[in-house]
PDB file of C-alpha atoms and ligand atoms in Angstrom:
ATOM      1  CA  UNK A   1      21.494   6.698  -2.155  1.00 68.00           C
ATOM      2  CA  UNK A   2      19.263   4.566   0.116  1.00 75.00           C
ATOM      3  CA  UNK A   3      18.428   1.147  -1.277  1.00 83.00           C
ATOM      4  CA  UNK A   4      14.808   0.156  -1.431  1.00 94.00           C
ATOM      5  CA  UNK A   5      15.477  -3.089  -3.324  1.00 95.00           C
ATOM      6  CA  UNK A   6      13.348  -6.029  -2.105  1.00 93.00           C
ATOM      7  CA  UNK A   7      11.572  -3.817   0.412  1.00 97.00           C
ATOM      8  CA  UNK A   8       7.829  -3.871   0.917  1.00 98.00           C
ATOM      9  CA  UNK A   9       5.846  -0.647   0.933  1.00 98.00           C
ATOM     10  CA  UNK A  10       3.322  -1.134   3.716  1.00 98.00           C
ATOM     11  CA  UNK A  11       3.041   2.102   5.708  1.00 98.00           C
ATOM     12  CA  UNK A  12       3.918   5.749   5.176  1.00 98.00           C
ATOM     13  CA  UNK A  13       5.835   5.897   8.446  1.00 98.00           C
ATOM     14  CA  UNK A  14       8.295   3.236   7.309  1.00 98.00           C
ATOM     15  CA  UNK A  15      10.225   5.725   5.161  1.00 97.00           C
ATOM     16  CA  UNK A  16      13.264   7.722   6.171  1.00 97.00           C
ATOM     17  CA  UNK A  17      13.593  11.241   4.862  1.00 97.00           C
ATOM     18  CA  UNK A  18      16.359  10.072   2.524  1.00 97.00           C
ATOM     19  CA  UNK A  19      14.179   7.329   1.091  1.00 98.00           C
ATOM     20  CA  UNK A  20      11.377   9.821   0.506  1.00 98.00           C
ATOM     21  CA  UNK A  21      13.803  12.125  -1.307  1.00 98.00           C
ATOM     22  CA  UNK A  22      14.994   9.220  -3.472  1.00 98.00           C
ATOM     23  CA  UNK A  23      11.442   8.372  -4.540  1.00 98.00           C
ATOM     24  CA  UNK A  24      10.677  12.033  -5.302  1.00 98.00           C
ATOM     25  CA  UNK A  25      13.846  12.506  -7.360  1.00 98.00           C
ATOM     26  CA  UNK A  26      13.351   9.379  -9.414  1.00 98.00           C
ATOM     27  CA  UNK A  27       9.683  10.251  -9.982  1.00 98.00           C
ATOM     28  CA  UNK A  28      10.771  13.671 -11.301  1.00 98.00           C
ATOM     29  CA  UNK A  29      13.204  11.972 -13.677  1.00 98.00           C
ATOM     30  CA  UNK A  30      10.531   9.614 -14.952  1.00 98.00           C
ATOM     31  CA  UNK A  31       8.008  12.403 -15.344  1.00 98.00           C
ATOM     32  CA  UNK A  32      10.517  14.263 -17.482  1.00 98.00           C
ATOM     33  CA  UNK A  33      11.170  11.171 -19.591  1.00 98.00           C
ATOM     34  CA  UNK A  34       7.428  10.694 -20.110  1.00 97.00           C
ATOM     35  CA  UNK A  35       7.015  14.339 -21.151  1.00 98.00           C
ATOM     36  CA  UNK A  36       9.837  13.992 -23.654  1.00 98.00           C
ATOM     37  CA  UNK A  37       8.295  10.809 -25.023  1.00 97.00           C
ATOM     38  CA  UNK A  38      11.402   8.779 -24.174  1.00 97.00           C
ATOM     39  CA  UNK A  39      10.812   5.046 -24.115  1.00 96.00           C
ATOM     40  CA  UNK A  40      12.054   3.348 -20.948  1.00 98.00           C
ATOM     41  CA  UNK A  41      13.006  -0.299 -20.538  1.00 97.00           C
ATOM     42  CA  UNK A  42      13.959  -0.338 -16.871  1.00 97.00           C
ATOM     43  CA  UNK A  43      11.520  -3.161 -16.057  1.00 98.00           C
ATOM     44  CA  UNK A  44      12.017  -5.331 -19.130  1.00 98.00           C
ATOM     45  CA  UNK A  45      11.428  -8.978 -18.304  1.00 98.00           C
ATOM     46  CA  UNK A  46       9.570  -8.287 -15.057  1.00 98.00           C
ATOM     47  CA  UNK A  47       5.912  -8.937 -14.321  1.00 98.00           C
ATOM     48  CA  UNK A  48       3.710  -6.960 -11.933  1.00 98.00           C
ATOM     49  CA  UNK A  49       0.604  -8.532 -10.471  1.00 98.00           C
ATOM     50  CA  UNK A  50      -2.167  -6.283  -9.168  1.00 98.00           C
ATOM     51  CA  UNK A  51      -4.622  -7.927  -6.771  1.00 97.00           C
ATOM     52  CA  UNK A  52      -7.580  -5.728  -5.886  1.00 97.00           C
ATOM     53  CA  UNK A  53     -10.136  -6.955  -3.342  1.00 96.00           C
ATOM     54  CA  UNK A  54     -11.754  -3.503  -3.268  1.00 96.00           C
ATOM     55  CA  UNK A  55     -12.790  -1.174  -6.101  1.00 94.00           C
ATOM     56  CA  UNK A  56     -10.160   1.057  -7.680  1.00 94.00           C
ATOM     57  CA  UNK A  57      -9.727   3.192 -10.755  1.00 94.00           C
ATOM     58  CA  UNK A  58      -6.709   5.445 -10.213  1.00 96.00           C
ATOM     59  CA  UNK A  59      -4.538   3.269  -8.023  1.00 97.00           C
ATOM     60  CA  UNK A  60      -4.749   0.129 -10.124  1.00 97.00           C
ATOM     61  CA  UNK A  61      -4.607   1.847 -13.496  1.00 97.00           C
ATOM     62  CA  UNK A  62      -1.725   4.128 -12.526  1.00 98.00           C
ATOM     63  CA  UNK A  63       0.293   1.192 -11.167  1.00 98.00           C
ATOM     64  CA  UNK A  64      -0.356  -0.738 -14.361  1.00 98.00           C
ATOM     65  CA  UNK A  65       0.467   2.263 -16.544  1.00 98.00           C
ATOM     66  CA  UNK A  66       3.636   2.782 -14.515  1.00 98.00           C
ATOM     67  CA  UNK A  67       4.760  -0.804 -15.138  1.00 98.00           C
ATOM     68  CA  UNK A  68       3.955  -0.649 -18.842  1.00 98.00           C
ATOM     69  CA  UNK A  69       5.721   2.717 -19.242  1.00 98.00           C
ATOM     70  CA  UNK A  70       8.849   1.129 -17.764  1.00 98.00           C
ATOM     71  CA  UNK A  71       8.733  -1.714 -20.256  1.00 98.00           C
ATOM     72  CA  UNK A  72       7.418  -4.325 -17.814  1.00 98.00           C
ATOM     73  CA  UNK A  73       4.321  -6.468 -18.062  1.00 98.00           C
ATOM     74  CA  UNK A  74       1.179  -6.733 -15.966  1.00 98.00           C
ATOM     75  CA  UNK A  75      -1.191  -9.461 -14.841  1.00 97.00           C
ATOM     76  CA  UNK A  76      -4.200  -8.154 -13.038  1.00 94.00           C
ATOM     77  CA  UNK A  77      -7.080  -9.338 -10.889  1.00 90.00           C
ATOM     78  CA  UNK A  78      -9.383  -6.345 -10.703  1.00 83.00           C
ATOM     79  CA  UNK A  79     -12.014  -8.158  -8.695  1.00 86.00           C
ATOM     80  CA  UNK A  80      -9.975 -10.432  -6.505  1.00 85.00           C
ATOM     81  CA  UNK A  81     -12.956 -10.941  -4.188  1.00 84.00           C
ATOM     82  CA  UNK A  82     -14.726 -12.907  -6.865  1.00 80.00           C
ATOM     83  CA  UNK A  83     -11.640 -14.969  -7.743  1.00 82.00           C
ATOM     84  CA  UNK A  84     -10.362 -17.813  -5.553  1.00 85.00           C
ATOM     85  CA  UNK A  85     -11.139 -15.836  -2.386  1.00 85.00           C
ATOM     86  CA  UNK A  86     -14.821 -16.490  -3.127  1.00 84.00           C
ATOM     87  CA  UNK A  87     -14.027 -20.227  -2.955  1.00 87.00           C
ATOM     88  CA  UNK A  88     -12.470 -19.786   0.470  1.00 91.00           C
ATOM     89  CA  UNK A  89      -8.794 -19.504  -0.407  1.00 93.00           C
ATOM     90  CA  UNK A  90      -6.694 -17.737   2.242  1.00 95.00           C
ATOM     91  CA  UNK A  91      -4.733 -14.611   1.412  1.00 96.00           C
ATOM     92  CA  UNK A  92      -1.569 -16.541   2.250  1.00 97.00           C
ATOM     93  CA  UNK A  93      -2.293 -19.195  -0.376  1.00 97.00           C
ATOM     94  CA  UNK A  94      -3.252 -16.645  -3.015  1.00 96.00           C
ATOM     95  CA  UNK A  95       0.020 -14.780  -2.472  1.00 97.00           C
ATOM     96  CA  UNK A  96       2.059 -18.039  -2.557  1.00 98.00           C
ATOM     97  CA  UNK A  97       0.425 -18.729  -5.913  1.00 96.00           C
ATOM     98  CA  UNK A  98       0.954 -15.269  -7.361  1.00 97.00           C
ATOM     99  CA  UNK A  99       4.636 -15.242  -6.344  1.00 97.00           C
ATOM    100  CA  UNK A 100       5.064 -18.067  -8.826  1.00 98.00           C
ATOM    101  CA  UNK A 101       3.859 -15.756 -11.607  1.00 98.00           C
ATOM    102  CA  UNK A 102       4.994 -12.242 -10.756  1.00 98.00           C
ATOM    103  CA  UNK A 103       8.091 -10.373  -9.548  1.00 98.00           C
ATOM    104  CA  UNK A 104       6.250  -7.661  -7.638  1.00 98.00           C
ATOM    105  CA  UNK A 105       2.743  -7.554  -6.183  1.00 98.00           C
ATOM    106  CA  UNK A 106       0.369  -4.658  -5.524  1.00 98.00           C
ATOM    107  CA  UNK A 107      -2.529  -5.464  -3.223  1.00 98.00           C
ATOM    108  CA  UNK A 108      -5.660  -3.637  -2.037  1.00 98.00           C
ATOM    109  CA  UNK A 109      -7.760  -5.356   0.591  1.00 97.00           C
ATOM    110  CA  UNK A 110     -10.613  -4.392   2.957  1.00 97.00           C
ATOM    111  CA  UNK A 111      -8.797  -5.601   6.076  1.00 97.00           C
ATOM    112  CA  UNK A 112      -6.343  -3.488   8.048  1.00 98.00           C
ATOM    113  CA  UNK A 113      -3.007  -5.326   8.061  1.00 98.00           C
ATOM    114  CA  UNK A 114      -3.742  -7.431   4.967  1.00 98.00           C
ATOM    115  CA  UNK A 115      -0.741  -6.086   3.049  1.00 98.00           C
ATOM    116  CA  UNK A 116       1.484  -6.899   6.012  1.00 98.00           C
ATOM    117  CA  UNK A 117       0.059 -10.418   6.052  1.00 98.00           C
ATOM    118  CA  UNK A 118       0.731 -10.737   2.320  1.00 98.00           C
ATOM    119  CA  UNK A 119       4.308  -9.541   2.863  1.00 98.00           C
ATOM    120  CA  UNK A 120       4.864 -12.270   5.430  1.00 98.00           C
ATOM    121  CA  UNK A 121       3.829 -14.896   2.897  1.00 98.00           C
ATOM    122  CA  UNK A 122       6.389 -13.997   0.232  1.00 98.00           C
ATOM    123  CA  UNK A 123       9.849 -12.581  -0.463  1.00 97.00           C
ATOM    124  CA  UNK A 124       8.498 -10.693  -3.464  1.00 98.00           C
ATOM    125  CA  UNK A 125       8.069  -6.969  -2.787  1.00 98.00           C
ATOM    126  CA  UNK A 126       4.496  -6.177  -1.701  1.00 98.00           C
ATOM    127  CA  UNK A 127       3.072  -2.708  -2.235  1.00 98.00           C
ATOM    128  CA  UNK A 128       0.077  -1.794  -0.098  1.00 98.00           C
ATOM    129  CA  UNK A 129      -2.513  -0.087  -2.312  1.00 98.00           C
ATOM    130  CA  UNK A 130      -4.884   0.389   0.633  1.00 98.00           C
ATOM    131  CA  UNK A 131      -5.660  -1.937   3.543  1.00 98.00           C
ATOM    132  CA  UNK A 132      -9.183  -1.130   4.702  1.00 97.00           C
ATOM    133  CA  UNK A 133      -9.238   1.898   6.972  1.00 98.00           C
ATOM    134  CA  UNK A 134      -5.497   1.435   7.583  1.00 98.00           C
ATOM    135  CA  UNK A 135      -2.957   3.017   5.256  1.00 98.00           C
ATOM    136  CA  UNK A 136      -2.341   3.919   1.627  1.00 98.00           C
ATOM    137  CA  UNK A 137       1.377   4.711   1.511  1.00 98.00           C
ATOM    138  CA  UNK A 138       1.844   4.980  -2.253  1.00 98.00           C
ATOM    139  CA  UNK A 139      -0.996   7.512  -2.400  1.00 98.00           C
ATOM    140  CA  UNK A 140       0.713   9.605   0.265  1.00 98.00           C
ATOM    141  CA  UNK A 141       3.921   9.647  -1.781  1.00 98.00           C
ATOM    142  CA  UNK A 142       2.071  10.923  -4.833  1.00 98.00           C
ATOM    143  CA  UNK A 143       0.281  13.436  -2.612  1.00 99.00           C
ATOM    144  CA  UNK A 144       3.628  14.691  -1.313  1.00 99.00           C
ATOM    145  CA  UNK A 145       4.973  14.793  -4.877  1.00 99.00           C
ATOM    146  CA  UNK A 146       1.970  16.937  -5.816  1.00 99.00           C
ATOM    147  CA  UNK A 147       2.510  19.323  -2.895  1.00 99.00           C
ATOM    148  CA  UNK A 148       6.191  19.711  -3.789  1.00 98.00           C
ATOM    149  CA  UNK A 149       5.322  20.354  -7.413  1.00 98.00           C
ATOM    150  CA  UNK A 150       2.547  22.816  -6.712  1.00 98.00           C
ATOM    151  CA  UNK A 151       4.041  24.672  -3.735  1.00 98.00           C
ATOM    152  CA  UNK A 152       7.796  24.134  -4.190  1.00 98.00           C
ATOM    153  CA  UNK A 153       8.284  22.790  -0.666  1.00 98.00           C
ATOM    154  CA  UNK A 154       6.347  21.159   2.162  1.00 98.00           C
ATOM    155  CA  UNK A 155       8.281  22.963   4.904  1.00 98.00           C
ATOM    156  CA  UNK A 156       6.454  25.830   6.496  1.00 98.00           C
ATOM    157  CA  UNK A 157       3.062  24.873   5.085  1.00 98.00           C
ATOM    158  CA  UNK A 158      -0.239  24.702   6.929  1.00 98.00           C
ATOM    159  CA  UNK A 159      -2.234  21.777   5.661  1.00 98.00           C
ATOM    160  CA  UNK A 160      -5.899  21.051   6.259  1.00 98.00           C
ATOM    161  CA  UNK A 161      -7.045  17.456   6.041  1.00 98.00           C
ATOM    162  CA  UNK A 162     -10.841  17.378   5.902  1.00 98.00           C
ATOM    163  CA  UNK A 163     -13.665  14.848   5.889  1.00 98.00           C
ATOM    164  CA  UNK A 164     -13.519  11.256   7.057  1.00 98.00           C
ATOM    165  CA  UNK A 165     -10.264  11.307   8.985  1.00 98.00           C
ATOM    166  CA  UNK A 166     -11.257   8.236  10.973  1.00 98.00           C
ATOM    167  CA  UNK A 167     -11.715   5.810   8.098  1.00 98.00           C
ATOM    168  CA  UNK A 168      -9.709   7.533   5.367  1.00 98.00           C
ATOM    169  CA  UNK A 169      -6.497   5.585   4.771  1.00 98.00           C
ATOM    170  CA  UNK A 170      -5.148   8.311   2.463  1.00 98.00           C
ATOM    171  CA  UNK A 171      -5.139  10.903   5.249  1.00 98.00           C
ATOM    172  CA  UNK A 172      -3.654   8.467   7.770  1.00 98.00           C
ATOM    173  CA  UNK A 173      -0.669   7.890   5.493  1.00 98.00           C
ATOM    174  CA  UNK A 174      -0.372  11.503   4.362  1.00 98.00           C
ATOM    175  CA  UNK A 175      -0.317  12.862   7.924  1.00 98.00           C
ATOM    176  CA  UNK A 176       2.457  10.426   8.866  1.00 98.00           C
ATOM    177  CA  UNK A 177       4.485  11.087   5.726  1.00 98.00           C
ATOM    178  CA  UNK A 178       4.257  14.870   6.111  1.00 98.00           C
ATOM    179  CA  UNK A 179       5.455  14.538   9.712  1.00 98.00           C
ATOM    180  CA  UNK A 180       8.942  14.324   8.161  1.00 98.00           C
ATOM    181  CA  UNK A 181       8.644  18.019   7.264  1.00 98.00           C
ATOM    182  CA  UNK A 182       7.961  21.127   9.315  1.00 98.00           C
ATOM    183  CA  UNK A 183       4.241  21.368   8.624  1.00 98.00           C
ATOM    184  CA  UNK A 184       1.247  22.432  10.729  1.00 98.00           C
ATOM    185  CA  UNK A 185      -2.017  20.564  10.457  1.00 98.00           C
ATOM    186  CA  UNK A 186      -5.655  21.528  10.741  1.00 98.00           C
ATOM    187  CA  UNK A 187      -7.829  18.429  10.993  1.00 98.00           C
ATOM    188  CA  UNK A 188     -11.403  19.324  10.020  1.00 98.00           C
ATOM    189  CA  UNK A 189     -13.815  16.499  10.790  1.00 98.00           C
ATOM    190  CA  UNK A 190     -17.046  15.840  12.620  1.00 97.00           C
ATOM    191  CA  UNK A 191     -16.482  14.403  16.092  1.00 96.00           C
ATOM    192  CA  UNK A 192     -17.449  10.903  15.000  1.00 96.00           C
ATOM    193  CA  UNK A 193     -14.846  10.936  12.216  1.00 98.00           C
ATOM    194  CA  UNK A 194     -11.828  12.367  14.050  1.00 98.00           C
ATOM    195  CA  UNK A 195      -8.274  11.366  13.200  1.00 98.00           C
ATOM    196  CA  UNK A 196      -7.404   8.171  15.151  1.00 98.00           C
ATOM    197  CA  UNK A 197      -5.647   8.781  18.472  1.00 98.00           C
ATOM    198  CA  UNK A 198      -2.724   6.574  17.464  1.00 98.00           C
ATOM    199  CA  UNK A 199      -1.872   8.918  14.592  1.00 98.00           C
ATOM    200  CA  UNK A 200      -2.365  12.022  16.762  1.00 98.00           C
ATOM    201  CA  UNK A 201       0.094  10.486  19.232  1.00 98.00           C
ATOM    202  CA  UNK A 202       2.675   9.813  16.524  1.00 98.00           C
ATOM    203  CA  UNK A 203       2.407  13.430  15.345  1.00 98.00           C
ATOM    204  CA  UNK A 204       2.764  14.722  18.895  1.00 98.00           C
ATOM    205  CA  UNK A 205       5.922  12.644  19.337  1.00 98.00           C
ATOM    206  CA  UNK A 206       7.356  14.398  16.304  1.00 97.00           C
ATOM    207  CA  UNK A 207       6.303  17.812  17.683  1.00 97.00           C
ATOM    208  CA  UNK A 208       3.932  18.483  14.778  1.00 98.00           C
ATOM    209  CA  UNK A 209       1.281  21.102  15.628  1.00 98.00           C
ATOM    210  CA  UNK A 210      -2.277  19.907  15.127  1.00 98.00           C
ATOM    211  CA  UNK A 211      -5.466  21.935  15.438  1.00 98.00           C
ATOM    212  CA  UNK A 212      -8.687  19.939  15.445  1.00 98.00           C
ATOM    213  CA  UNK A 213     -11.938  21.585  14.417  1.00 98.00           C
ATOM    214  CA  UNK A 214     -15.375  20.757  13.044  1.00 98.00           C
ATOM    215  CA  UNK A 215     -15.342  23.959  11.003  1.00 97.00           C
ATOM    216  CA  UNK A 216     -13.782  23.584   7.553  1.00 98.00           C
ATOM    217  CA  UNK A 217     -13.716  27.390   7.203  1.00 97.00           C
ATOM    218  CA  UNK A 218     -11.193  27.592  10.012  1.00 98.00           C
ATOM    219  CA  UNK A 219      -8.818  25.463   7.966  1.00 98.00           C
ATOM    220  CA  UNK A 220      -9.419  27.301   4.698  1.00 98.00           C
ATOM    221  CA  UNK A 221      -8.564  30.696   6.195  1.00 98.00           C
ATOM    222  CA  UNK A 222      -5.037  29.663   7.164  1.00 98.00           C
ATOM    223  CA  UNK A 223      -4.025  26.778   4.900  1.00 98.00           C
ATOM    224  CA  UNK A 224      -1.737  26.465   1.909  1.00 98.00           C
ATOM    225  CA  UNK A 225      -3.199  23.059   1.090  1.00 98.00           C
ATOM    226  CA  UNK A 226      -6.729  21.785   1.668  1.00 98.00           C
ATOM    227  CA  UNK A 227      -6.993  18.016   1.227  1.00 98.00           C
ATOM    228  CA  UNK A 228     -10.628  16.913   0.987  1.00 98.00           C
ATOM    229  CA  UNK A 229     -11.747  13.305   1.417  1.00 98.00           C
ATOM    230  CA  UNK A 230     -14.850  11.279   0.731  1.00 96.00           C
ATOM    231  CA  UNK A 231     -16.919  10.043   3.652  1.00 96.00           C
ATOM    232  CA  UNK A 232     -16.053   6.328   3.457  1.00 96.00           C
ATOM    233  CA  UNK A 233     -19.536   4.841   3.121  1.00 96.00           C
ATOM    234  CA  UNK A 234     -18.232   1.258   2.991  1.00 96.00           C
ATOM    235  CA  UNK A 235     -16.758   1.602   6.504  1.00 97.00           C
ATOM    236  CA  UNK A 236     -20.075   2.495   8.197  1.00 97.00           C
ATOM    237  CA  UNK A 237     -22.102  -0.164  10.011  1.00 95.00           C
ATOM    238  CA  UNK A 238     -25.110   2.154  10.305  1.00 96.00           C
ATOM    239  CA  UNK A 239     -26.433   3.645   7.027  1.00 96.00           C
ATOM    240  CA  UNK A 240     -28.337   6.354   8.972  1.00 96.00           C
ATOM    241  CA  UNK A 241     -25.049   7.528  10.467  1.00 95.00           C
ATOM    242  CA  UNK A 242     -23.550   7.721   6.986  1.00 96.00           C
ATOM    243  CA  UNK A 243     -26.532   9.765   5.763  1.00 95.00           C
ATOM    244  CA  UNK A 244     -26.170  12.137   8.691  1.00 95.00           C
ATOM    245  CA  UNK A 245     -22.492  12.808   7.950  1.00 95.00           C
ATOM    246  CA  UNK A 246     -22.135  12.444   4.221  1.00 94.00           C
ATOM    247  CA  UNK A 247     -22.737  16.034   3.108  1.00 92.00           C
ATOM    248  CA  UNK A 248     -21.250  17.826   6.078  1.00 92.00           C
ATOM    249  CA  UNK A 249     -18.437  19.346   4.059  1.00 96.00           C
ATOM    250  CA  UNK A 250     -19.080  20.544   0.543  1.00 96.00           C
ATOM    251  CA  UNK A 251     -16.317  22.833  -0.634  1.00 98.00           C
ATOM    252  CA  UNK A 252     -17.806  25.603  -2.787  1.00 98.00           C
ATOM    253  CA  UNK A 253     -16.193  28.033  -5.236  1.00 98.00           C
ATOM    254  CA  UNK A 254     -17.115  30.920  -2.901  1.00 98.00           C
ATOM    255  CA  UNK A 255     -15.278  29.258  -0.017  1.00 98.00           C
ATOM    256  CA  UNK A 256     -12.212  28.671  -2.171  1.00 98.00           C
ATOM    257  CA  UNK A 257     -12.184  32.290  -3.407  1.00 97.00           C
ATOM    258  CA  UNK A 258     -12.377  33.498   0.210  1.00 97.00           C
ATOM    259  CA  UNK A 259      -9.660  31.104   1.463  1.00 98.00           C
ATOM    260  CA  UNK A 260      -5.986  31.902   2.009  1.00 98.00           C
ATOM    261  CA  UNK A 261      -4.276  33.259  -1.121  1.00 98.00           C
ATOM    262  CA  UNK A 262      -2.575  30.585  -3.186  1.00 98.00           C
ATOM    263  CA  UNK A 263      -4.385  27.676  -1.510  1.00 98.00           C
ATOM    264  CA  UNK A 264      -4.372  24.433  -3.479  1.00 98.00           C
ATOM    265  CA  UNK A 265      -7.221  21.946  -3.280  1.00 98.00           C
ATOM    266  CA  UNK A 266      -6.388  18.257  -3.290  1.00 98.00           C
ATOM    267  CA  UNK A 267      -8.500  15.092  -3.145  1.00 98.00           C
ATOM    268  CA  UNK A 268      -7.422  11.459  -3.631  1.00 98.00           C
ATOM    269  CA  UNK A 269     -10.649  10.924  -5.623  1.00 98.00           C
ATOM    270  CA  UNK A 270     -13.233   9.564  -6.183  1.00 97.00           C
ATOM    271  CA  UNK A 271     -15.190  12.670  -5.252  1.00 97.00           C
ATOM    272  CA  UNK A 272     -18.846  12.344  -4.359  1.00 95.00           C
ATOM    273  CA  UNK A 273     -20.147  15.724  -3.125  1.00 94.00           C
ATOM    274  CA  UNK A 274     -17.170  17.064  -1.193  1.00 97.00           C
ATOM    275  CA  UNK A 275     -16.052  19.511  -3.868  1.00 98.00           C
ATOM    276  CA  UNK A 276     -18.547  21.452  -6.020  1.00 98.00           C
ATOM    277  CA  UNK A 277     -17.741  20.903  -9.695  1.00 98.00           C
ATOM    278  CA  UNK A 278     -17.279  24.637 -10.348  1.00 97.00           C
ATOM    279  CA  UNK A 279     -14.162  24.465  -8.176  1.00 98.00           C
ATOM    280  CA  UNK A 280     -12.565  22.403 -10.973  1.00 98.00           C
ATOM    281  CA  UNK A 281     -11.697  25.511 -13.013  1.00 98.00           C
ATOM    282  CA  UNK A 282     -10.062  27.278 -10.032  1.00 98.00           C
ATOM    283  CA  UNK A 283      -6.319  27.362 -10.885  1.00 98.00           C
ATOM    284  CA  UNK A 284      -5.369  25.822  -7.538  1.00 98.00           C
ATOM    285  CA  UNK A 285      -7.698  22.848  -7.995  1.00 98.00           C
ATOM    286  CA  UNK A 286      -4.962  20.230  -8.145  1.00 98.00           C
ATOM    287  CA  UNK A 287      -6.871  16.944  -7.839  1.00 98.00           C
ATOM    288  CA  UNK A 288      -6.691  15.820 -11.446  1.00 98.00           C
ATOM    289  CA  UNK A 289      -3.041  16.820 -11.694  1.00 98.00           C
ATOM    290  CA  UNK A 290      -2.608  14.868  -8.450  1.00 98.00           C
ATOM    291  CA  UNK A 291      -4.099  11.699  -9.916  1.00 98.00           C
ATOM    292  CA  UNK A 292      -1.833  11.997 -12.975  1.00 98.00           C
ATOM    293  CA  UNK A 293       1.180  12.218 -10.643  1.00 98.00           C
ATOM    294  CA  UNK A 294       0.401   8.661  -9.589  1.00 98.00           C
ATOM    295  CA  UNK A 295       2.163   7.370 -12.695  1.00 98.00           C
ATOM    296  CA  UNK A 296       5.708   8.762 -12.237  1.00 98.00           C
ATOM    297  CA  UNK A 297       5.615   8.166  -8.475  1.00 98.00           C
ATOM    298  CA  UNK A 298       4.553   4.545  -8.920  1.00 98.00           C
ATOM    299  CA  UNK A 299       7.137   4.097 -11.673  1.00 98.00           C
ATOM    300  CA  UNK A 300       9.767   5.170  -9.161  1.00 98.00           C
ATOM    301  CA  UNK A 301       8.454   2.828  -6.471  1.00 98.00           C
ATOM    302  CA  UNK A 302       8.294  -0.175  -8.791  1.00 98.00           C
ATOM    303  CA  UNK A 303      11.804   0.419 -10.127  1.00 98.00           C
ATOM    304  CA  UNK A 304      13.220   0.875  -6.629  1.00 98.00           C
ATOM    305  CA  UNK A 305      11.654  -2.131  -4.910  1.00 98.00           C
ATOM    306  CA  UNK A 306      12.594  -4.459  -7.753  1.00 98.00           C
ATOM    307  CA  UNK A 307      16.182  -3.234  -7.603  1.00 97.00           C
ATOM    308  CA  UNK A 308      16.085  -1.894 -11.143  1.00 97.00           C
ATOM    309  CA  UNK A 309      16.846   1.616  -9.917  1.00 96.00           C
TER     310      UNK A 309
HETATM  311  C1  LIG B   1      -8.931   6.441  -2.138  1.00 63.52           C
HETATM  312  C2  LIG B   1      -8.878   5.059  -1.554  1.00 63.52           C
HETATM  313  O1  LIG B   1      -9.221   4.084  -2.208  1.00 63.52           O
HETATM  314  O2  LIG B   1      -8.444   5.001  -0.416  1.00 63.52           O
HETATM  315  N1  LIG B   1      -8.748   6.609  -3.468  1.00 63.52           N
HETATM  316  C3  LIG B   1      -7.533   6.400  -4.052  1.00 63.52           C
HETATM  317  O3  LIG B   1      -6.874   5.425  -3.837  1.00 63.52           O
HETATM  318  N2  LIG B   1      -7.099   7.353  -4.907  1.00 63.52           N
HETATM  319  C4  LIG B   1      -9.916   7.321  -1.498  1.00 63.52           C
HETATM  320  C5  LIG B   1     -11.355   6.903  -1.422  1.00 63.52           C
HETATM  321  O4  LIG B   1     -11.734   5.813  -1.809  1.00 63.52           O
HETATM  322  O5  LIG B   1     -12.127   7.743  -0.940  1.00 63.52           O
END
């Protein structure tokens, strides 16, 4: 079994296929334990610190739930921007401080590379919970877990990623993680929000087929998974540009009914207008199941990086 002890989780493309399988297996075990109401004490005596410099509901709360469910404890700064950072403290100094309090640190920050910078400041495992428009590796692991649960396998699937592929860190990480499987991608995005070239290049190197289109319908007709994303308002310099693009893709119930049989709809959430609310009752609407999967997957990650599993 690959050892993840003391490792940081910074990017989705850092994982080997064996490591991915280890996380998935352990997450399945923990999900089963949770279902059976078994109390776990894997993390007894350990403290997790969550440091969030950007808003979060699911990521922070599911990490904290994960730690508590494993018998560990949590100290949390939900609005890290208004803590010492507002007084001018560097990220380095904040991390040096927090390492004196906590055994493992989860960080979300608006700057690309911030988690990497945090990792350089400490020997404590750092988990990247989103670095600006960079990556969101733990989300991609729970997304993969969801796909495996809903579809049985990732191999052979056609997967549409739609919306803000330029600024969306969830889709950057998910595309790279899924490149470990034999998938085909449809990237549905307006020209201005295309998937970054660097990621397209990495996929090409792994011989992953990618079809780029501006037409979401093209993806829906052939996909087993449609992963919608929010247009990332906070990443736009020009509000008029945001207004022009924000409602370009609104997935309707009619579109879902006409899509490929058995399609599942995913979304990292929060949703704004990208998915009409009457899609929620479609059996393949997986986004709330997806967000719940964050708990067992993050339990697995926390236990692995702290060497408790
Ligand atoms: C996303 C994020 O913060 O990157 N949400 C999440 O973590 N589940 C997606 C988003 O904000 O649109």
